[in-house]
XYZ file of C-alpha atoms in Angstrom:
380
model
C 0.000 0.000 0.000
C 1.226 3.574 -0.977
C 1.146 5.468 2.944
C 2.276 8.386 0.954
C -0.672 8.816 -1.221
C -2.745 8.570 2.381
C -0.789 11.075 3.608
C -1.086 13.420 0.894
C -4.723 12.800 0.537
C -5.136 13.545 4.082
C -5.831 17.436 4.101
C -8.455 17.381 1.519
C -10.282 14.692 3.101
C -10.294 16.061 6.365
C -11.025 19.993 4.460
C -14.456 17.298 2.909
C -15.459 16.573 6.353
C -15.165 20.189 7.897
C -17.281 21.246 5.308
C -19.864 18.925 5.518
C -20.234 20.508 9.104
C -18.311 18.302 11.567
C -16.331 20.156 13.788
C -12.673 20.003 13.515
C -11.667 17.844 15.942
C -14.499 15.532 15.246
C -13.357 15.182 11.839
C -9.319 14.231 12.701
C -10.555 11.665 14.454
C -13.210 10.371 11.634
C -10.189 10.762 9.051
C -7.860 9.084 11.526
C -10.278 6.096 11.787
C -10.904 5.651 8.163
C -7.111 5.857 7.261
C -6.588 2.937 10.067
C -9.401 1.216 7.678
C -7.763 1.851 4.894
C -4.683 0.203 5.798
C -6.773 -2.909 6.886
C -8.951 -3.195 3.687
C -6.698 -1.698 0.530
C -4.299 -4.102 0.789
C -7.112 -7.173 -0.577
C -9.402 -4.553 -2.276
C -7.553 -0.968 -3.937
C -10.212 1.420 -4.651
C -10.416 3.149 -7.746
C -11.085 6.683 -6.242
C -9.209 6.618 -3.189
C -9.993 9.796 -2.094
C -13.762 9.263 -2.483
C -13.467 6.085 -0.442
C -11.785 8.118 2.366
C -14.144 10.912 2.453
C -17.225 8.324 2.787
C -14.988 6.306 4.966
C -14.502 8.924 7.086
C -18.070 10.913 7.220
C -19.536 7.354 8.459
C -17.331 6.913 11.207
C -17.900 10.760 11.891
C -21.999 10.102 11.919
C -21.579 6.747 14.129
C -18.971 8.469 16.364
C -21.868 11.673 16.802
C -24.561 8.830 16.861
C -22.815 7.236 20.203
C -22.729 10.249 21.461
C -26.007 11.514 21.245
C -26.986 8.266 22.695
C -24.581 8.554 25.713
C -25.711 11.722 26.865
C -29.198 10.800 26.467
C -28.406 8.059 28.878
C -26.690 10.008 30.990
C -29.829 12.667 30.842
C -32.140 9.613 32.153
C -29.810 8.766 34.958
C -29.709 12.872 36.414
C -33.467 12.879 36.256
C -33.985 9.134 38.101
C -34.946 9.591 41.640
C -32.385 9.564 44.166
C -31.861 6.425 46.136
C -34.054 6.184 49.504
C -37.645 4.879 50.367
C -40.070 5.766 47.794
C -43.557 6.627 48.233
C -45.570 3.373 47.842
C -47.962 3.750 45.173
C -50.359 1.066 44.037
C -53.214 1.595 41.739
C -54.006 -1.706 41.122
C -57.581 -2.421 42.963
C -58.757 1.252 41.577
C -58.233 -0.669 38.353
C -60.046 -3.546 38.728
C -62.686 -0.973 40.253
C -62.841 0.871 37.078
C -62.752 -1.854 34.825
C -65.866 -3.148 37.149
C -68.046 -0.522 34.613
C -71.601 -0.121 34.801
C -71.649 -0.050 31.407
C -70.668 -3.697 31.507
C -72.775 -6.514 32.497
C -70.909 -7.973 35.495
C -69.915 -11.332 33.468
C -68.289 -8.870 31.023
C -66.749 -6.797 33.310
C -65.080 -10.069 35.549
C -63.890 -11.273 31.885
C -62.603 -7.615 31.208
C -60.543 -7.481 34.426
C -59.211 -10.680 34.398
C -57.645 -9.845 31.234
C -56.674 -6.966 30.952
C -55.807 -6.140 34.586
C -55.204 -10.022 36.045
C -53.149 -10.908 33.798
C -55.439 -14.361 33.121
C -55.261 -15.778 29.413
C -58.466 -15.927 27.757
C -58.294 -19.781 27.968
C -58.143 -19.581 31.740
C -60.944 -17.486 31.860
C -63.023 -19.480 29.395
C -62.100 -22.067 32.204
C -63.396 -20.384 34.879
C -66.299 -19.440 33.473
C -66.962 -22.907 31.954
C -67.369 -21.751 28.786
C -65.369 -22.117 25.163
C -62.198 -20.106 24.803
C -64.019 -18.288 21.368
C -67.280 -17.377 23.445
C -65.172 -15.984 25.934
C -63.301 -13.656 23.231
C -66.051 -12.867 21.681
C -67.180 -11.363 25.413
C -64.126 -9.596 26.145
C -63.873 -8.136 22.545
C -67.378 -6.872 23.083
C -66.793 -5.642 26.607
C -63.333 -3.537 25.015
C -65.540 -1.849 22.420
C -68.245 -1.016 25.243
C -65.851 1.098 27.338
C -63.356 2.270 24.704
C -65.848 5.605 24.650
C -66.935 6.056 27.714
C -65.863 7.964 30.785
C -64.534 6.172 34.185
C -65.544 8.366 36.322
C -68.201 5.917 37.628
C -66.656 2.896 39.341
C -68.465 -0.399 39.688
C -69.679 -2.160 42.768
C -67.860 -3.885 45.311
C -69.528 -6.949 44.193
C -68.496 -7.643 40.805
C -64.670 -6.926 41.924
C -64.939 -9.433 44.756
C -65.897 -11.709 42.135
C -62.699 -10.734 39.856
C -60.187 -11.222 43.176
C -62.164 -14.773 43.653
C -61.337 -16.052 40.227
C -57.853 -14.528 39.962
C -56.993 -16.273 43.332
C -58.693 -19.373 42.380
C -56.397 -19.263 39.307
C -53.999 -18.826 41.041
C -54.340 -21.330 43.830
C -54.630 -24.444 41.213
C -54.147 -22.779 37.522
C -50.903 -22.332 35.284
C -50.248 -18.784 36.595
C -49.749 -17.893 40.314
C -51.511 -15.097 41.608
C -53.192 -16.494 44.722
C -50.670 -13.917 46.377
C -51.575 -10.820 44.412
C -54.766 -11.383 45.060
C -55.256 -12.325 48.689
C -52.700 -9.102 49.005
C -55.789 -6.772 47.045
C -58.367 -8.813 49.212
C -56.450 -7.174 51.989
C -56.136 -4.104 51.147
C -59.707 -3.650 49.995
C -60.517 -5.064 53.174
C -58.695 -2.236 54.886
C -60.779 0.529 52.948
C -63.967 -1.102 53.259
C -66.442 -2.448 55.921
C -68.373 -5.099 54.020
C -69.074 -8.789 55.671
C -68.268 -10.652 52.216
C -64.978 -9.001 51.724
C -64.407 -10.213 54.876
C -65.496 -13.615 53.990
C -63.587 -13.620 51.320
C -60.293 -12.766 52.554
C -61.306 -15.694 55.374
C -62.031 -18.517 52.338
C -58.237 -17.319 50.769
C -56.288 -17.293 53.577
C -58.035 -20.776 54.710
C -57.019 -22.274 50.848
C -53.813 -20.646 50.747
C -52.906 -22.119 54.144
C -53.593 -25.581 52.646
C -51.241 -24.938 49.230
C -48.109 -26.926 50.759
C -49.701 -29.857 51.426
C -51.419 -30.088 47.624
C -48.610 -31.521 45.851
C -46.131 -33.752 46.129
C -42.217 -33.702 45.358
C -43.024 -35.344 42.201
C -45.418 -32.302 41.622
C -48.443 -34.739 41.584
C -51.697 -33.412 43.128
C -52.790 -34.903 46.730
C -56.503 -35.142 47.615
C -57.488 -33.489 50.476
C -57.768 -36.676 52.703
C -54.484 -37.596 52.098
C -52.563 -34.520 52.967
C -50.027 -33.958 55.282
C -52.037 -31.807 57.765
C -48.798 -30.952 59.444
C -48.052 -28.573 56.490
C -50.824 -26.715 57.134
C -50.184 -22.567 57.764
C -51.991 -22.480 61.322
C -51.150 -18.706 61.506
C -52.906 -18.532 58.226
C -56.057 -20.591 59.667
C -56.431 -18.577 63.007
C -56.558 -15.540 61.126
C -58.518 -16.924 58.496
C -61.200 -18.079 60.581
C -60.785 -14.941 63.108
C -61.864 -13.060 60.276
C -64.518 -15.201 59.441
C -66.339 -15.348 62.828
C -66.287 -11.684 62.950
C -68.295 -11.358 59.668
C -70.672 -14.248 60.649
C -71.014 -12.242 63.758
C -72.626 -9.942 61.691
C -75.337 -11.506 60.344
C -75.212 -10.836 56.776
C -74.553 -14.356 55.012
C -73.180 -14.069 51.768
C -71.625 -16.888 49.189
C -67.910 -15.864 50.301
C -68.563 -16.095 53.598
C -70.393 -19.661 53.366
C -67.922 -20.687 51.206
C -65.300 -19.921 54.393
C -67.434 -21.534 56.717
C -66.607 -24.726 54.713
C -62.875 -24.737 54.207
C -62.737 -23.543 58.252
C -64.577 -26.561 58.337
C -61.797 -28.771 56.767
C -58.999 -27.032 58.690
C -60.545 -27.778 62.103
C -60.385 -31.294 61.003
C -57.670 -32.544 62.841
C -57.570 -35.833 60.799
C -59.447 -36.699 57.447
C -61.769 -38.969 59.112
C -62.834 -36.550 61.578
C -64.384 -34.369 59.311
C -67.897 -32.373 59.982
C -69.343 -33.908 56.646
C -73.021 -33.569 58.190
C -71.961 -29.315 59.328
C -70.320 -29.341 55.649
C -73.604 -30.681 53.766
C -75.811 -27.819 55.567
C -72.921 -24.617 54.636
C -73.325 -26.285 50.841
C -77.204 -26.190 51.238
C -76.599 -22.472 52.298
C -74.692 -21.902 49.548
C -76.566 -23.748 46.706
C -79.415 -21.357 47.904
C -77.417 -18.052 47.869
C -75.399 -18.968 43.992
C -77.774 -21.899 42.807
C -74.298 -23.022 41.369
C -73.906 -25.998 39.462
C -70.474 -26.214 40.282
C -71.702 -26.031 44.113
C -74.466 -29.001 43.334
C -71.149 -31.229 42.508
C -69.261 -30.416 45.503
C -72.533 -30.827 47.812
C -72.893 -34.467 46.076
C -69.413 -34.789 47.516
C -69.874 -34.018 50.575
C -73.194 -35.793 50.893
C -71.298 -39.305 50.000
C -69.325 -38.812 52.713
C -72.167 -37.710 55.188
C -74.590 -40.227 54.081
C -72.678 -42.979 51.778
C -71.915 -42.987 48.278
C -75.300 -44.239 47.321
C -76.935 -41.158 48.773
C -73.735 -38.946 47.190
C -74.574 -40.720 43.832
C -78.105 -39.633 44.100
C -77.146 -36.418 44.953
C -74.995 -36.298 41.591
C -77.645 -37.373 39.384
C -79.475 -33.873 39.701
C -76.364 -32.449 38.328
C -75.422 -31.609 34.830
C -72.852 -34.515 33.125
C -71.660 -31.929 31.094
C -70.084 -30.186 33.879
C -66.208 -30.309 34.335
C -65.126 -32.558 36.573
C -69.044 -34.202 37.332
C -67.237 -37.809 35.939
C -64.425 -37.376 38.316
C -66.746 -37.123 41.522
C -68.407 -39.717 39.608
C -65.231 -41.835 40.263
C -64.585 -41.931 43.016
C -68.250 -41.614 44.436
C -68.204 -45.227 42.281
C -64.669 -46.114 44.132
C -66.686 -45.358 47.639
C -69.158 -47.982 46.570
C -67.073 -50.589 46.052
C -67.789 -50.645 42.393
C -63.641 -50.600 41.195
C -64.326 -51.287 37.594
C -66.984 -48.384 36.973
C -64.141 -46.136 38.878
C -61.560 -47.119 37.334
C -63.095 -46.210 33.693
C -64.517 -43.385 35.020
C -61.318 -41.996 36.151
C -59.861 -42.435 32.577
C -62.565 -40.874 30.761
C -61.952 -38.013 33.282
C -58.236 -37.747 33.069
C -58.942 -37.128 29.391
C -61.450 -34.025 30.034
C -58.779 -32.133 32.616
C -58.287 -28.693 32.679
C -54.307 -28.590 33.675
C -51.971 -31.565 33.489
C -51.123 -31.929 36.990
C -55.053 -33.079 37.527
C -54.898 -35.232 34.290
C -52.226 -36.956 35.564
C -53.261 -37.738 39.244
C -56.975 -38.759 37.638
C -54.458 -41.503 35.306
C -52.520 -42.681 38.162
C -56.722 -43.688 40.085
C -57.374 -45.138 37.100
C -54.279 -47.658 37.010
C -54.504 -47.718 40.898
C -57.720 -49.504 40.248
C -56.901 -51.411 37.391
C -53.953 -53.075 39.187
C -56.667 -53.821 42.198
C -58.802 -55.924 39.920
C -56.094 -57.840 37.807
């Protein structure tokens, strides 16, 4: 390579670059970068205007050299104006949100499906889930529910009601879905709680903490669901119970039954257990009749049958179960194992089956799979 010809083409190049408005010291070092380039690529490819491939040599490294800087100072711009370090004021919005998504422009089944998605974080699948519905019917709702409020003001919040409803399916999503918010939302329950006097908040912070006191004890290493019965009871959060069912005495104290609270009543029912066996079944039947009267919920109907074959015998829960839809998720798995209770193993065991096929989550399809061969194995 000829370094004189760089050198002599080195003043009018740099004289290019001046002009073109960098300032002088800018444009050494642009010219002093593309000579260095020059030496690295000339050698293998000679130009045939060398000074025209130093002068665009040389402007780009001038325009990437300003680039980086412009971008350093605006990062050093964003640090300057970032709060100093310290406690900072603790500001959550997230309960006015649900609040305002609550509109009562929205029927209260759209406005749980709105919240849950847009402020729970829930997938429209796990909605669809909740609500026991298809995934496209519940799309179909939220869409509807978006182009409801996308005009309208929200300066008229909804009732305490439908939210309480949102919390109950986020946390119940949480407690045995894909996604874990059971924390998130027992920590809203709380503060809404705080803010407001109402019995069924109450009873609804009482049914979370009662669940959530239970979580340890629902799996197992392997990840594998365990039933109720079979849990390790010493697992069990007893500061989470007391409070729990402190909470819930003081609402029943009140005299204003509501779903939540009944609902509380129940699981307090199954944490004062201290064994399986022990169980209030015949107290547990009468809090579902409470509750079947308050929601007339199918999904209530199944767990009464439930607890009716184990108050009164499978035969009697069986009965119980044939007033409820088939259709409903998990009606074939009570069917199992009120079946199993009855001695009948081979009805169970195929019942279990065709349930593990119709589970929601994995972690139920595969405990339902492992009754199923449990069974099986009992009868060969």
């Amino acid at each position: 390579m000829d370094e004189a010809l760089l050198r002599s083409l080195t003043p009018s190049v740099l004289a290019v670059i001046v002009r073109r408005g960098a300032d002088f010291a800018a444009a050494e070092d642009a010219v002093q970068d593309a000579l260095v380039e020059a030496l690295r690529v000339w050698p293998a490819h000679p130009p045939r205007d060398a000074k025209g491939w130093l002068v665009t040599a040389a402007w780009r490294k001038f325009l990437d050299q300003t680039r980086a800087d412009t971008a350093r100072r605006r990062r050093e711009e964003r640090v300057e104006e970032e709060p100093a370090p310290g406690p900072a004021p603790a500001v959550d919005d997230t309960l006015q949100l649900y609040f305002l998504c609550a509109h009562p422009s929205l029927t209260p089944s759209s406005a749980v499906a709105l919240t849950l998605r847009a402020v729970g974080g829930l997938t429209t699948r796990q909605i669809a889930q909740a609500y026991l519905v298809p995934e496209a019917t519940m799309a179909q709702r939220i869409s509807r529910a978006k182009r409801t409020v996308a005009d309208v003001r929200f300066d008229r919040p909804g009732d305490v009601a439908t939210v309480l409803r949102v919390l109950y399916l986020v946390f119940n999503e949480g407690y045995s879905g894909d996604v874990d918010l059971a924390a998130e939302a027992i920590r809203l329950t709380r503060q809404l709680a705080a803010a407001i006097d109402h019995p069924e908040v109450s009873g609804l912070l009482a049914l979370m903490l009662l669940h959530h006191a239970r979580r340890a004890a629902r799996t197992a290493p392997d990840g594998g669901l365990v039933p109720l019965a079979e849990q390790d009871r010493g697992r069990w959060d007893t500061r989470l119970i007391a409070e729990g069912v402190g909470i819930l005495q003081a609402a029943l104290a009140r005299d204003r039954l509501g779903e939540f609270q009944a609902q509380a009543a129940i699981a307090a029912l199954h944490a004062d257990a201290p064994t399986a066996a022990e169980t209030d079944w015949v107290q547990i039947v009468e809090w579902y009749d409470e509750l079947a009267r308050l929601t007339d919920s199918p999904v209530v109907r199944l767990n009464r049958a439930v607890a009716v074959g184990e108050a009164d015998g499978p035969r009697a829960g069986l009965a119980a179960l044939a007033q409820v839809d088939t259709a409903l998720p998990r009606h074939t798995a009570v069917a199992a194992y009120l079946h199993e209770r009855d001695g009948d193993l081979a009805t169970a065991a195929r019942l279990y089956a065709e349930a593990a096929h119709k589970a929601p989550n994995l972690a139920e399809r595969d405990h339902l799979t492992r009754q199923a061969a449990r069974l099986n194995a009992r009868q060969s």
